[in-house]
């Protein structure tokens, strides 16, 4: 049930199901976008609720943690940057509600000026945070038309892959858009296929025990997604700008926010899935995808990488490079120095692999047969090899398109069974480019494909020889990445990461380590501790009964259902009143006397080859357990 108060104050009654023992902090999330007529940012939306613990947050009521996420771009880059994609998300966490509420006022101004939608957890509405006053202020204004939320869409929620209680997991939800009631089964199958694809044998496979996947179905009145900037009659109003395969945008963000918010701990990362078979998507507050057979999983894992690991791009031509896979240069130790194949000698920097990008163009242009699309670039002639990298959609046959380089045909052939969907191609030439002007040309041959055939992007990169540029997969070093302004940042590998090459199924080790740390900052390795009673042998000095204390751990290492290649271990220690109980090291069940008021402490440390540096101790959890009653009463 939820209440809608005029003036956009939405109060949700959230029942925190299966919450673990231990105090839960509060979370404030503020979405801002650039103000059209001033340099200030305006608040677009605000969430305020109780949330899952964060291991980095001190219990101290004077403390909070915050982080700001620029809204990341979409896979492939070069999308138009509309105001929505320039929105920023700032998250604050604290155990002090008053402190968070004052942050909300700091960022969004006095509530009398608010016109954004506000999502509040019912149990936060009390005198402590001055909300009573706020409500009075908010009861008068009539919401501008078009921004009213009628209701949370009806959600038919089905688990896809569950690993544990949502209060102690990171939960991803697929929401349906453009699937009619008759297409419910198709939605469930699409969602299941994508969840399986990104977690079964690659990408999120090793961290799967920290994740839950859900499908939340809302029937649409119309099937499919909108085109030409016009949404259809669907719950979240997804649409494409034109008809070409590119971004997929949403027109009802408040509906999507309400849907995710209403699910509480079950919705950490919302995914809006538009019922369209071809490429498209968007990153940011919501991950927008299509179930395209060729591209759905590619877009999904790339965008989730942005959201969960909090990394920027790795491909050339982007504008945001940050996180564990990016460094401005090699002057300071690299964030991935623990992964370098050849650690540099003390007081020296790693070598920067020798390459340059003489051409980068996100054309996103429809091709025609009257005149080819072509572009020239200048080469210095100083490199040993080069690659022509491009992506196309709407060209199913090789006869339909000639890709030419300096007048010669590059012999492009489409990916098998790609049809009209988008795909990425690399044509590598193991010879130097002569100094001077060169030309790449895309000549459409089949008139029937006009209006469909599209050149999405084209890039030329030149490389030094094997001693100057190590292109081998598995080599960790310092590779230059070139932004849309041709500014250089450094990345760890040549092409090992799906944040660079969306067709690569895996993250590089730096990103994967970031993924573990991000997830384990929110997941307690201990799912549950409970006590039991067993009859002790006659000889026992403490009477007839003994207690068992049982630890239920998140199923990693030897407790996994399915094994993984990476070596992992759990190290468990127990103590009683501060004294270590050596005999119980690495045991999940211990046997102790039946006494009241004794406190046992357990501390658990997880290790995996995929994490080499755990600065904040996120791979550890500890818990006290006090026996409060006797078996024999
Ligand atoms: C909670 O936050 C408020 C506002 O910042 C502050 O005045 C108060 O002292 C904090 N409470 C505690 C116990 O630190
Ligand atoms: C994962 O499994 C699928 C289907 O069995 C297979 O096509 C794919 O190559 C596998 N990926 C990896 C990285 O092993
Ligand atoms: C479908 O149409 C009905 C009647 O016009 C409307 O009330 C409802 O909100 C629509 N549902 C969606 C998901 O758009
Ligand atoms: C980027 O800068 C490098 C070095 O200045 C230059 O050689 C290259 O042509 C530039 N690329 C583009 C696309 O401007
Ligand atoms: C055909 O494509 C070329 C290259 O993109 C463009 O310059 C031209 O305007 C297009 N012609 C038509 C008739 O659309
Ligand atoms: C290139 O990287 C591979 C894989 O890490 C390594 O074995 C090889 O020695 C490197 N080559 C050079 C020339 O550094
Ligand atoms: C407990 O497990 C850890 C991790 O596998 C191991 O290093 C340690 O030796 C074990 N200790 C005992 C006493 O078994």
XYZ file of C-alpha atoms and ligand atoms in Angstrom:
731
model
C 0.000 0.000 0.000
C 1.171 3.538 -0.572
C -0.164 6.981 -0.061
C 0.036 9.747 -2.517
C 0.035 13.198 -0.980
C -0.426 16.200 -3.188
C 2.717 18.135 -3.864
C 4.504 14.987 -4.892
C 5.131 13.606 -1.472
C 4.964 9.883 -1.913
C 4.957 7.816 1.199
C 5.504 4.156 0.776
C 4.836 1.590 3.411
C 7.786 -0.665 3.050
C 7.894 -3.841 5.023
C 11.500 -4.791 5.436
C 11.277 -8.482 4.938
C 13.844 -10.905 6.281
C 16.163 -8.197 7.503
C 19.222 -9.536 9.259
C 20.089 -8.691 12.767
C 22.135 -5.543 12.995
C 21.263 -1.938 12.545
C 20.296 -0.627 9.137
C 21.391 2.819 7.988
C 19.360 5.377 6.046
C 19.976 6.327 2.474
C 19.314 9.580 0.694
C 19.603 9.550 -3.085
C 19.327 12.847 -4.937
C 19.099 13.079 -8.711
C 19.974 16.458 -10.137
C 20.116 17.797 -13.662
C 21.520 21.003 -15.098
C 19.104 23.898 -14.672
C 18.110 25.273 -18.070
C 18.573 28.920 -17.080
C 21.104 28.953 -14.287
C 24.361 27.365 -13.290
C 22.701 25.667 -10.345
C 21.500 22.116 -10.682
C 17.884 21.260 -10.035
C 16.622 18.288 -8.098
C 14.818 15.813 -10.301
C 14.022 13.213 -7.739
C 14.789 12.293 -4.178
C 14.708 8.983 -2.349
C 14.913 8.683 1.394
C 14.737 5.286 2.994
C 16.188 2.704 5.276
C 18.707 0.545 3.483
C 21.235 -2.270 3.636
C 24.353 -1.761 5.766
C 27.545 -0.474 4.181
C 30.815 -1.735 5.684
C 32.462 1.636 5.111
C 29.910 3.528 7.222
C 30.841 4.223 10.872
C 28.114 3.642 13.481
C 28.824 7.139 14.817
C 25.733 9.346 14.378
C 27.873 12.270 13.340
C 29.139 10.309 10.310
C 27.930 9.873 6.773
C 29.401 8.701 3.507
C 28.519 10.096 0.136
C 29.432 9.536 -3.427
C 28.494 11.197 -6.633
C 28.055 9.300 -9.844
C 28.094 11.041 -13.180
C 25.531 9.429 -15.375
C 27.481 7.099 -17.650
C 27.135 6.941 -21.401
C 25.845 4.080 -23.432
C 27.768 1.226 -25.012
C 29.291 2.448 -28.222
C 29.404 6.061 -27.164
C 28.611 9.134 -29.147
C 24.990 9.292 -28.073
C 23.402 12.718 -27.898
C 23.779 14.111 -24.426
C 20.280 15.160 -23.535
C 19.595 16.639 -20.079
C 18.674 13.213 -18.699
C 22.100 11.860 -19.551
C 23.733 14.809 -17.809
C 21.924 14.035 -14.609
C 23.994 13.258 -11.572
C 23.222 10.851 -8.814
C 24.467 11.558 -5.301
C 24.033 8.956 -2.592
C 24.386 9.653 1.105
C 24.368 6.998 3.821
C 24.150 7.577 7.557
C 22.600 6.199 10.717
C 21.439 9.743 11.492
C 18.153 10.633 9.754
C 18.329 14.271 10.750
C 21.733 14.601 9.179
C 20.511 13.124 5.897
C 17.390 15.250 5.873
C 19.523 18.363 6.263
C 21.582 17.180 3.269
C 18.368 16.946 1.270
C 17.575 20.544 2.171
C 21.146 21.609 1.348
C 20.993 20.116 -2.123
C 17.357 20.748 -3.043
C 16.573 23.950 -1.134
C 13.544 24.586 1.038
C 10.727 22.058 0.566
C 8.291 24.867 -0.331
C 10.227 25.207 -3.590
C 10.241 21.498 -4.397
C 8.508 20.205 -7.460
C 10.386 16.939 -7.801
C 8.930 13.622 -6.846
C 9.943 12.409 -3.448
C 10.039 8.824 -2.366
C 9.929 8.303 1.347
C 9.972 5.236 3.463
C 6.914 5.392 5.750
C 8.863 4.733 8.938
C 10.963 7.834 8.330
C 7.973 10.102 8.627
C 8.235 11.304 12.181
C 8.918 14.495 14.081
C 12.645 13.873 14.123
C 13.151 15.016 10.598
C 10.697 17.850 10.525
C 8.639 16.152 7.893
C 5.390 17.165 9.521
C 6.193 20.746 8.579
C 7.241 19.677 5.131
C 3.950 17.934 4.563
C 2.020 21.058 5.444
C 4.101 22.996 2.997
C 3.574 20.363 0.379
C -0.154 19.919 0.658
C -1.086 23.106 -1.168
C 0.581 23.258 -4.584
C -1.137 21.434 -7.383
C 1.335 19.269 -9.271
C 2.020 20.437 -12.812
C 0.265 18.210 -15.312
C 2.241 15.399 -16.805
C 4.293 14.712 -13.736
C 1.670 13.068 -11.598
C 2.208 9.476 -10.661
C -1.093 7.711 -10.757
C 0.157 4.650 -9.016
C 2.957 2.181 -8.807
C 2.428 -0.071 -11.809
C 1.080 -3.487 -10.907
C 4.096 -5.743 -10.565
C 4.013 -9.482 -11.011
C 7.347 -10.383 -9.405
C 9.078 -13.667 -10.219
C 12.510 -14.778 -8.938
C 14.966 -15.639 -11.730
C 18.145 -16.483 -9.812
C 18.231 -16.229 -6.032
C 21.256 -16.672 -3.831
C 19.983 -15.447 -0.457
C 17.869 -12.913 1.452
C 17.537 -9.549 -0.322
C 18.470 -7.698 2.870
C 21.947 -9.204 2.471
C 22.327 -9.364 -1.304
C 22.566 -6.992 -4.237
C 19.344 -7.321 -6.197
C 18.784 -6.664 -9.901
C 15.288 -6.358 -11.347
C 14.116 -6.573 -14.942
C 10.995 -4.427 -15.472
C 8.879 -5.029 -18.563
C 7.991 -2.409 -21.149
C 6.134 -3.083 -24.385
C 5.158 -6.625 -23.415
C 1.403 -7.180 -23.516
C -0.429 -9.545 -21.176
C -0.141 -12.249 -23.873
C 3.624 -11.650 -23.984
C 4.203 -12.253 -20.270
C 5.868 -15.591 -20.955
C 8.154 -14.010 -23.559
C 9.208 -11.378 -21.026
C 9.988 -14.021 -18.417
C 12.030 -16.009 -20.944
C 13.921 -12.931 -22.165
C 14.746 -11.896 -18.593
C 15.808 -15.415 -17.595
C 17.985 -15.771 -20.695
C 19.795 -12.499 -19.993
C 20.224 -13.212 -16.266
C 21.674 -16.632 -17.155
C 23.830 -15.197 -19.921
C 25.622 -12.679 -17.712
C 26.029 -14.952 -14.690
C 26.323 -18.568 -15.816
C 29.901 -18.970 -17.067
C 31.363 -15.497 -17.398
C 31.043 -11.795 -16.444
C 29.191 -12.016 -13.115
C 29.719 -15.760 -12.639
C 32.133 -15.695 -9.692
C 30.114 -13.045 -7.794
C 26.769 -14.751 -8.479
C 26.351 -15.827 -4.806
C 26.166 -12.116 -3.922
C 23.386 -11.366 -6.424
C 19.663 -11.928 -6.813
C 17.849 -11.482 -10.127
C 14.107 -10.791 -10.358
C 11.614 -10.204 -13.157
C 8.793 -7.743 -12.470
C 6.058 -7.901 -15.082
C 3.625 -5.097 -15.857
C 1.401 -5.667 -18.877
C 1.582 -3.036 -21.613
C -1.401 -1.903 -23.667
C 0.731 -1.895 -26.790
C 3.485 -4.252 -27.861
C 7.000 -3.006 -28.634
C 8.726 0.295 -28.047
C 8.074 3.704 -29.586
C 9.935 5.227 -32.522
C 10.424 8.750 -33.843
C 10.579 10.132 -30.310
C 7.046 8.938 -29.553
C 6.482 6.383 -26.774
C 3.744 3.788 -26.999
C 1.146 3.122 -24.308
C 3.493 1.243 -21.975
C 4.350 1.516 -18.259
C 7.712 3.292 -18.643
C 7.210 4.740 -22.141
C 10.421 3.494 -23.796
C 11.173 4.835 -27.289
C 13.850 5.368 -29.903
C 14.610 8.821 -31.271
C 14.205 7.857 -34.914
C 13.899 4.365 -36.283
C 17.628 3.661 -36.404
C 19.259 1.408 -33.834
C 20.792 3.610 -31.189
C 19.658 4.862 -27.789
C 16.452 3.707 -26.143
C 15.058 6.402 -23.856
C 12.351 6.408 -21.178
C 9.557 8.912 -20.806
C 8.114 7.920 -17.415
C 11.020 7.960 -14.949
C 8.739 8.506 -11.958
C 6.810 5.339 -12.753
C 10.094 3.452 -12.889
C 11.301 5.031 -9.654
C 8.019 4.179 -7.940
C 8.218 0.589 -9.191
C 11.778 0.072 -7.945
C 11.196 1.925 -4.666
C 8.127 -0.169 -3.887
C 10.308 -3.301 -3.959
C 12.624 -2.098 -1.167
C 15.725 -4.267 -0.758
C 14.661 -6.360 -3.753
C 15.543 -3.531 -6.133
C 19.097 -2.215 -5.976
C 19.622 -1.910 -9.729
C 16.538 -1.464 -11.940
C 16.721 -2.650 -15.561
C 14.012 -1.462 -17.964
C 13.681 -3.988 -20.774
C 11.921 -2.801 -23.935
C 10.296 -5.452 -26.091
C 12.289 -4.969 -29.273
C 14.510 -7.572 -30.940
C 17.293 -5.175 -31.972
C 20.185 -3.209 -30.472
C 19.523 -0.289 -28.173
C 19.960 0.873 -24.634
C 21.059 3.514 -22.215
C 22.931 3.713 -18.952
C 22.488 5.829 -15.879
C 19.820 5.845 -13.219
C 18.080 3.009 -15.049
C 19.794 0.493 -17.237
C 17.716 0.368 -20.411
C 18.120 -2.674 -22.642
C 16.407 -4.705 -25.309
C 16.438 -8.522 -25.396
C 18.336 -8.463 -28.735
C 19.915 -11.912 -29.156
C 23.197 -10.435 -30.352
C 23.330 -7.308 -28.186
C 21.039 -7.601 -25.151
C 23.612 -9.222 -22.871
C 26.422 -6.989 -24.201
C 24.551 -3.809 -23.367
C 23.340 -5.173 -20.040
C 26.725 -6.254 -18.663
C 28.449 -3.078 -19.852
C 25.857 -0.798 -18.263
C 25.798 -2.842 -15.056
C 29.589 -2.461 -14.969
C 29.113 1.313 -14.907
C 26.428 1.146 -12.237
C 27.797 -1.500 -9.869
C 31.574 -1.055 -10.110
C 31.244 2.680 -10.633
C 33.661 2.825 -13.525
C 33.598 5.080 -16.551
C 34.318 4.075 -20.122
C 37.360 2.306 -21.435
C 36.639 2.715 -25.116
C 38.009 5.617 -27.121
C 35.830 8.621 -27.832
C 34.010 8.718 -24.485
C 34.019 11.600 -22.027
C 34.064 9.988 -18.570
C 37.064 7.914 -17.483
C 37.250 7.046 -13.781
C 37.278 4.131 -11.341
C 39.621 1.156 -10.794
C 40.359 0.860 -14.539
C 41.387 4.455 -15.254
C 44.261 6.771 -14.384
C 45.089 10.229 -15.731
C 48.727 9.227 -16.375
C 51.481 7.041 -14.914
C 52.983 9.629 -12.557
C 51.252 8.150 -9.499
C 50.918 4.416 -8.753
C 48.170 2.993 -10.975
C 44.939 1.818 -9.298
C 45.713 -1.626 -10.774
C 49.396 -1.756 -9.871
C 48.807 -5.080 -8.065
C 47.879 -6.581 -11.460
C 50.793 -5.282 -13.564
C 52.514 -8.059 -15.529
C 55.891 -6.374 -15.011
C 55.818 -4.221 -11.868
C 58.043 -1.210 -12.466
C 61.322 -0.835 -10.581
C 61.153 1.431 -7.510
C 60.880 5.124 -8.432
C 60.082 4.403 -12.043
C 56.809 4.373 -13.966
C 55.359 1.604 -16.090
C 55.867 1.905 -19.834
C 52.973 3.465 -21.759
C 52.145 1.190 -24.679
C 52.815 3.000 -27.931
C 49.680 3.761 -29.918
C 47.732 6.637 -31.414
C 44.193 7.185 -32.642
C 44.257 9.251 -35.837
C 40.522 8.825 -36.498
C 37.494 8.503 -34.278
C 33.976 9.184 -35.477
C 30.600 8.225 -34.054
C 28.822 8.735 -37.354
C 25.453 7.185 -36.431
C 24.501 7.862 -40.026
C 22.059 6.142 -42.360
C 23.796 4.990 -45.537
C 22.454 5.413 -49.064
C 23.389 4.144 -52.524
C 23.621 7.600 -54.176
C 26.848 8.556 -52.489
C 29.098 6.663 -50.111
C 29.959 7.944 -46.638
C 33.654 8.630 -46.381
C 36.164 10.297 -44.117
C 39.833 11.210 -44.352
C 42.534 11.206 -41.735
C 46.217 11.953 -41.468
C 48.793 9.385 -40.426
C 52.254 10.238 -39.121
C 53.682 7.126 -40.742
C 55.580 6.355 -37.542
C 53.763 3.201 -36.408
C 54.047 -0.458 -37.345
C 50.447 -1.706 -37.569
C 46.889 -0.480 -37.457
C 43.297 -1.540 -36.986
C 40.133 -0.343 -38.700
C 37.361 -0.650 -36.108
C 33.745 0.053 -36.969
C 30.194 -0.890 -36.064
C 27.236 -1.265 -38.385
C 23.590 -2.130 -38.273
C 20.994 -2.952 -40.907
C 23.404 -4.707 -43.293
C 22.808 -8.462 -43.258
C 24.831 -9.447 -46.388
C 28.404 -8.759 -47.413
C 27.266 -8.005 -50.981
C 25.209 -5.095 -49.654
C 28.178 -3.008 -48.500
C 31.754 -2.283 -49.530
C 34.117 -1.082 -46.861
C 37.055 0.530 -48.605
C 40.386 1.778 -47.350
C 42.431 4.027 -49.677
C 40.381 2.649 -52.563
C 40.992 -1.028 -51.732
C 38.213 -3.300 -50.502
C 38.749 -4.422 -46.883
C 36.722 -7.601 -47.480
C 34.223 -6.964 -44.685
C 31.782 -9.788 -43.966
C 28.907 -9.510 -41.503
C 28.805 -11.598 -38.345
C 26.944 -14.834 -39.009
C 23.182 -14.508 -38.452
C 23.431 -10.867 -37.415
C 20.533 -9.860 -39.669
C 19.779 -6.167 -39.285
C 21.081 -5.966 -35.706
C 24.187 -3.950 -34.767
C 27.652 -5.521 -34.604
C 31.280 -4.499 -34.114
C 34.123 -5.311 -36.508
C 37.917 -5.088 -36.278
C 40.051 -5.399 -39.373
C 43.674 -5.659 -38.275
C 46.492 -4.908 -40.692
C 49.959 -5.976 -39.729
C 51.735 -3.337 -41.807
C 52.620 0.326 -41.306
C 50.374 3.100 -42.590
C 52.368 5.381 -44.883
C 52.644 9.008 -43.831
C 49.921 11.253 -45.245
C 46.188 11.381 -45.914
C 44.097 8.213 -45.990
C 40.420 7.542 -46.605
C 37.842 5.080 -45.224
C 34.676 4.673 -47.267
C 31.366 2.882 -46.673
C 29.493 2.326 -49.915
C 25.998 0.863 -49.716
C 25.121 -1.333 -52.701
C 21.579 -2.439 -51.928
C 18.953 0.279 -52.362
C 16.402 -1.763 -50.419
C 18.488 -1.202 -47.281
C 18.265 2.599 -47.419
C 16.663 3.804 -44.223
C 17.954 0.762 -42.352
C 21.663 0.424 -43.127
C 23.582 2.472 -40.625
C 27.218 3.229 -39.929
C 27.387 3.630 -36.143
C 31.065 4.285 -35.551
C 34.492 4.145 -37.184
C 37.926 4.387 -35.617
C 41.525 3.910 -36.711
C 44.241 3.038 -34.233
C 47.940 2.667 -34.972
C 50.351 0.667 -32.830
C 54.068 0.291 -32.304
C 55.680 -3.111 -32.860
C 55.611 -6.024 -30.369
C 58.383 -4.492 -28.270
C 56.486 -1.186 -27.964
C 52.876 -2.306 -27.708
C 52.004 -5.630 -26.103
C 48.646 -6.624 -27.571
C 48.639 -10.058 -25.898
C 45.538 -10.845 -23.916
C 46.423 -11.198 -20.235
C 49.069 -8.468 -20.338
C 48.461 -5.783 -17.675
C 50.261 -2.524 -18.226
C 49.491 1.095 -19.127
C 47.507 1.548 -22.346
C 46.463 4.975 -23.611
C 42.752 5.606 -24.192
C 41.685 8.622 -26.258
C 38.618 10.636 -25.254
C 36.164 12.464 -27.519
C 38.523 15.448 -27.188
C 41.527 13.225 -27.970
C 42.758 13.570 -24.387
C 44.663 10.597 -23.023
C 43.895 8.505 -19.952
C 45.442 5.157 -19.060
C 43.746 1.735 -18.896
C 45.064 -1.683 -17.731
C 44.754 -3.957 -20.777
C 44.585 -3.772 -24.527
C 41.208 -5.393 -25.203
C 40.555 -7.650 -22.186
C 37.663 -5.676 -20.711
C 34.020 -5.455 -21.710
C 34.107 -1.830 -20.603
C 36.287 -1.270 -23.697
C 35.138 -3.943 -26.130
C 31.488 -4.702 -25.509
C 31.859 -7.981 -27.402
C 34.345 -9.265 -24.776
C 32.427 -11.354 -22.235
C 34.511 -10.490 -19.171
C 35.755 -7.646 -17.046
C 39.509 -7.194 -16.728
C 41.028 -8.088 -13.355
C 41.022 -4.473 -12.161
C 37.288 -4.132 -12.819
C 36.528 -7.577 -11.429
C 38.326 -6.691 -8.205
C 36.305 -3.457 -8.111
C 33.138 -5.503 -8.606
C 33.904 -7.769 -5.634
C 34.735 -4.806 -3.415
C 31.624 -2.908 -4.410
C 29.329 -5.887 -3.804
C 31.030 -6.972 -0.578
C 30.799 -3.455 0.831
C 27.046 -4.162 1.006
C 26.962 -7.898 1.693
C 27.743 -9.407 5.092
C 29.602 -12.716 4.679
C 27.493 -14.028 7.556
C 23.910 -14.644 6.483
C 22.702 -15.971 9.795
C 23.802 -17.208 13.222
C 21.550 -19.388 15.264
C 21.797 -21.581 18.313
C 20.509 -25.090 18.850
C 20.340 -27.544 21.725
C 21.677 -31.073 21.828
C 21.651 -33.702 24.525
C 25.134 -34.093 25.932
C 26.607 -37.418 27.059
C 26.000 -38.354 30.741
C 29.565 -37.511 31.702
C 29.275 -33.859 30.758
C 29.968 -31.634 33.719
C 27.541 -28.902 32.740
C 24.465 -31.068 32.829
C 22.419 -32.782 30.232
C 22.292 -30.112 27.543
C 24.845 -28.443 25.274
C 24.456 -25.626 22.789
C 25.398 -25.538 19.153
C 26.068 -22.213 17.482
C 25.759 -22.396 13.761
C 27.064 -19.964 11.214
C 25.381 -19.694 7.853
C 27.808 -18.088 5.420
C 27.199 -16.566 2.022
C 27.838 -19.556 -0.273
C 31.339 -18.769 -1.494
C 34.526 -20.880 -1.440
C 33.743 -24.471 -0.305
C 30.094 -23.552 0.317
C 29.374 -22.784 -3.344
C 26.759 -24.822 -5.187
C 28.759 -24.653 -8.394
C 32.543 -24.489 -8.321
C 34.531 -21.749 -10.031
C 38.090 -21.688 -11.346
C 39.353 -18.907 -9.087
C 40.858 -20.177 -5.806
C 38.849 -19.033 -2.804
C 38.798 -19.676 0.928
C 37.019 -18.744 4.126
C 38.988 -18.267 7.329
C 36.728 -18.476 10.383
C 37.748 -17.734 13.958
C 35.704 -17.931 17.170
C 36.208 -16.446 20.571
C 34.428 -16.488 23.910
C 34.630 -13.386 26.077
C 37.636 -12.195 24.101
C 39.530 -15.499 24.279
C 40.172 -17.232 20.954
C 38.795 -20.772 20.707
C 41.478 -22.365 18.541
C 39.765 -25.725 18.306
C 36.902 -24.097 16.346
C 38.975 -22.332 13.689
C 37.337 -22.778 10.256
C 34.258 -24.469 11.766
C 30.772 -23.235 10.943
C 29.262 -25.048 13.927
C 30.650 -24.968 17.438
C 29.569 -26.874 20.533
C 29.505 -24.937 23.830
C 28.119 -25.077 27.348
C 24.466 -24.349 28.021
C 24.897 -21.046 29.842
C 22.967 -17.789 29.734
C 24.542 -14.389 29.077
C 27.769 -15.578 27.440
C 28.832 -13.815 24.254
C 30.620 -15.615 21.450
C 32.258 -13.671 18.640
C 33.007 -14.945 15.211
C 35.086 -13.313 12.572
C 35.106 -14.408 8.966
C 37.615 -13.535 6.289
C 37.042 -14.400 2.672
C 39.895 -14.585 0.165
C 39.749 -14.930 -3.599
C 42.442 -14.764 -6.271
C 40.289 -12.118 -7.899
C 40.951 -9.608 -5.109
C 44.534 -8.615 -4.323
C 43.988 -5.389 -2.414
C 41.178 -4.939 0.124
C 42.036 -1.590 1.640
C 38.800 -1.193 3.619
C 38.416 -4.761 4.857
C 35.279 -5.418 2.790
C 36.185 -9.120 2.563
C 35.693 -9.512 6.302
C 32.666 -9.715 8.556
C 32.329 -10.200 12.288
C 29.395 -10.828 14.547
C 28.697 -11.336 18.235
C 26.185 -13.834 19.455
C 24.847 -13.912 22.995
C 23.086 -16.923 24.459
C 19.936 -15.503 26.034
C 18.147 -18.593 27.256
C 18.957 -22.072 28.436
C 17.912 -25.257 26.678
C 16.799 -26.748 29.932
C 13.930 -24.627 31.216
C 22.588 14.011 13.765
O 22.696 15.010 12.772
C 22.333 16.297 13.193
C 22.315 17.197 11.968
O 23.561 17.151 11.325
C 23.293 16.761 14.258
O 22.932 18.038 14.701
C 23.251 15.778 15.401
O 24.222 16.123 16.373
C 23.530 14.367 14.900
N 23.318 13.435 16.005
C 24.344 12.896 16.671
C 23.970 12.033 17.822
O 25.507 13.076 16.335
C 29.594 -19.808 -21.847
O 28.684 -20.787 -22.289
C 28.158 -20.529 -23.571
C 27.089 -21.548 -23.863
O 27.463 -22.804 -23.383
C 29.299 -20.555 -24.589
O 28.813 -20.274 -25.867
C 30.329 -19.512 -24.202
O 31.435 -19.557 -25.066
C 30.797 -19.733 -22.772
N 31.650 -18.609 -22.401
C 32.814 -18.764 -21.784
C 33.579 -17.517 -21.482
O 33.253 -19.844 -21.480
C -3.689 0.781 -20.444
O -4.858 1.460 -20.786
C -5.713 1.701 -19.691
C -7.024 2.274 -20.222
O -6.756 3.327 -21.109
C -5.020 2.640 -18.722
O -5.831 2.881 -17.596
C -3.730 2.002 -18.252
O -3.003 2.896 -17.421
C -2.883 1.603 -19.432
N -1.780 0.798 -18.928
C -0.513 1.067 -19.174
C 0.491 0.121 -18.589
O -0.139 2.015 -19.830
C 44.950 12.804 -31.459
O 46.198 13.367 -31.103
C 47.317 12.714 -31.670
C 48.583 13.288 -31.071
O 48.529 14.650 -31.017
C 47.256 12.887 -33.182
O 48.353 12.246 -33.781
C 45.947 12.262 -33.673
O 45.814 12.443 -35.052
C 44.768 12.901 -32.971
N 43.558 12.185 -33.364
C 42.435 12.801 -33.679
C 41.275 11.930 -34.008
O 42.332 14.008 -33.678
C 23.714 9.877 -48.943
O 24.756 9.751 -47.971
C 25.757 10.760 -48.063
C 26.854 10.383 -47.081
O 26.337 10.232 -45.787
C 25.142 12.115 -47.764
O 26.122 13.119 -47.868
C 24.006 12.372 -48.717
O 23.347 13.560 -48.349
C 23.009 11.224 -48.726
N 22.099 11.405 -49.831
C 20.801 11.286 -49.657
C 19.977 11.482 -50.874
O 20.303 11.043 -48.558
C 53.534 -9.488 -23.589
O 52.604 -9.981 -22.652
C 52.692 -11.378 -22.448
C 51.515 -11.777 -21.580
O 51.553 -11.105 -20.356
C 54.048 -11.710 -21.856
O 54.139 -13.091 -21.647
C 55.130 -11.228 -22.796
O 56.397 -11.421 -22.217
C 54.952 -9.765 -23.124
N 55.853 -9.383 -24.209
C 56.677 -8.350 -24.107
C 57.538 -8.093 -25.294
O 56.738 -7.658 -23.103
C 41.630 -22.093 8.060
O 41.400 -21.764 6.690
C 42.370 -20.896 6.142
C 41.919 -20.570 4.740
O 41.738 -21.736 3.990
C 43.734 -21.555 6.167
O 44.697 -20.677 5.651
C 44.080 -21.917 7.594
O 45.304 -22.629 7.632
C 42.989 -22.750 8.208
N 43.300 -22.937 9.618
C 43.113 -24.101 10.245
C 43.545 -24.152 11.664
O 42.598 -25.030 9.679
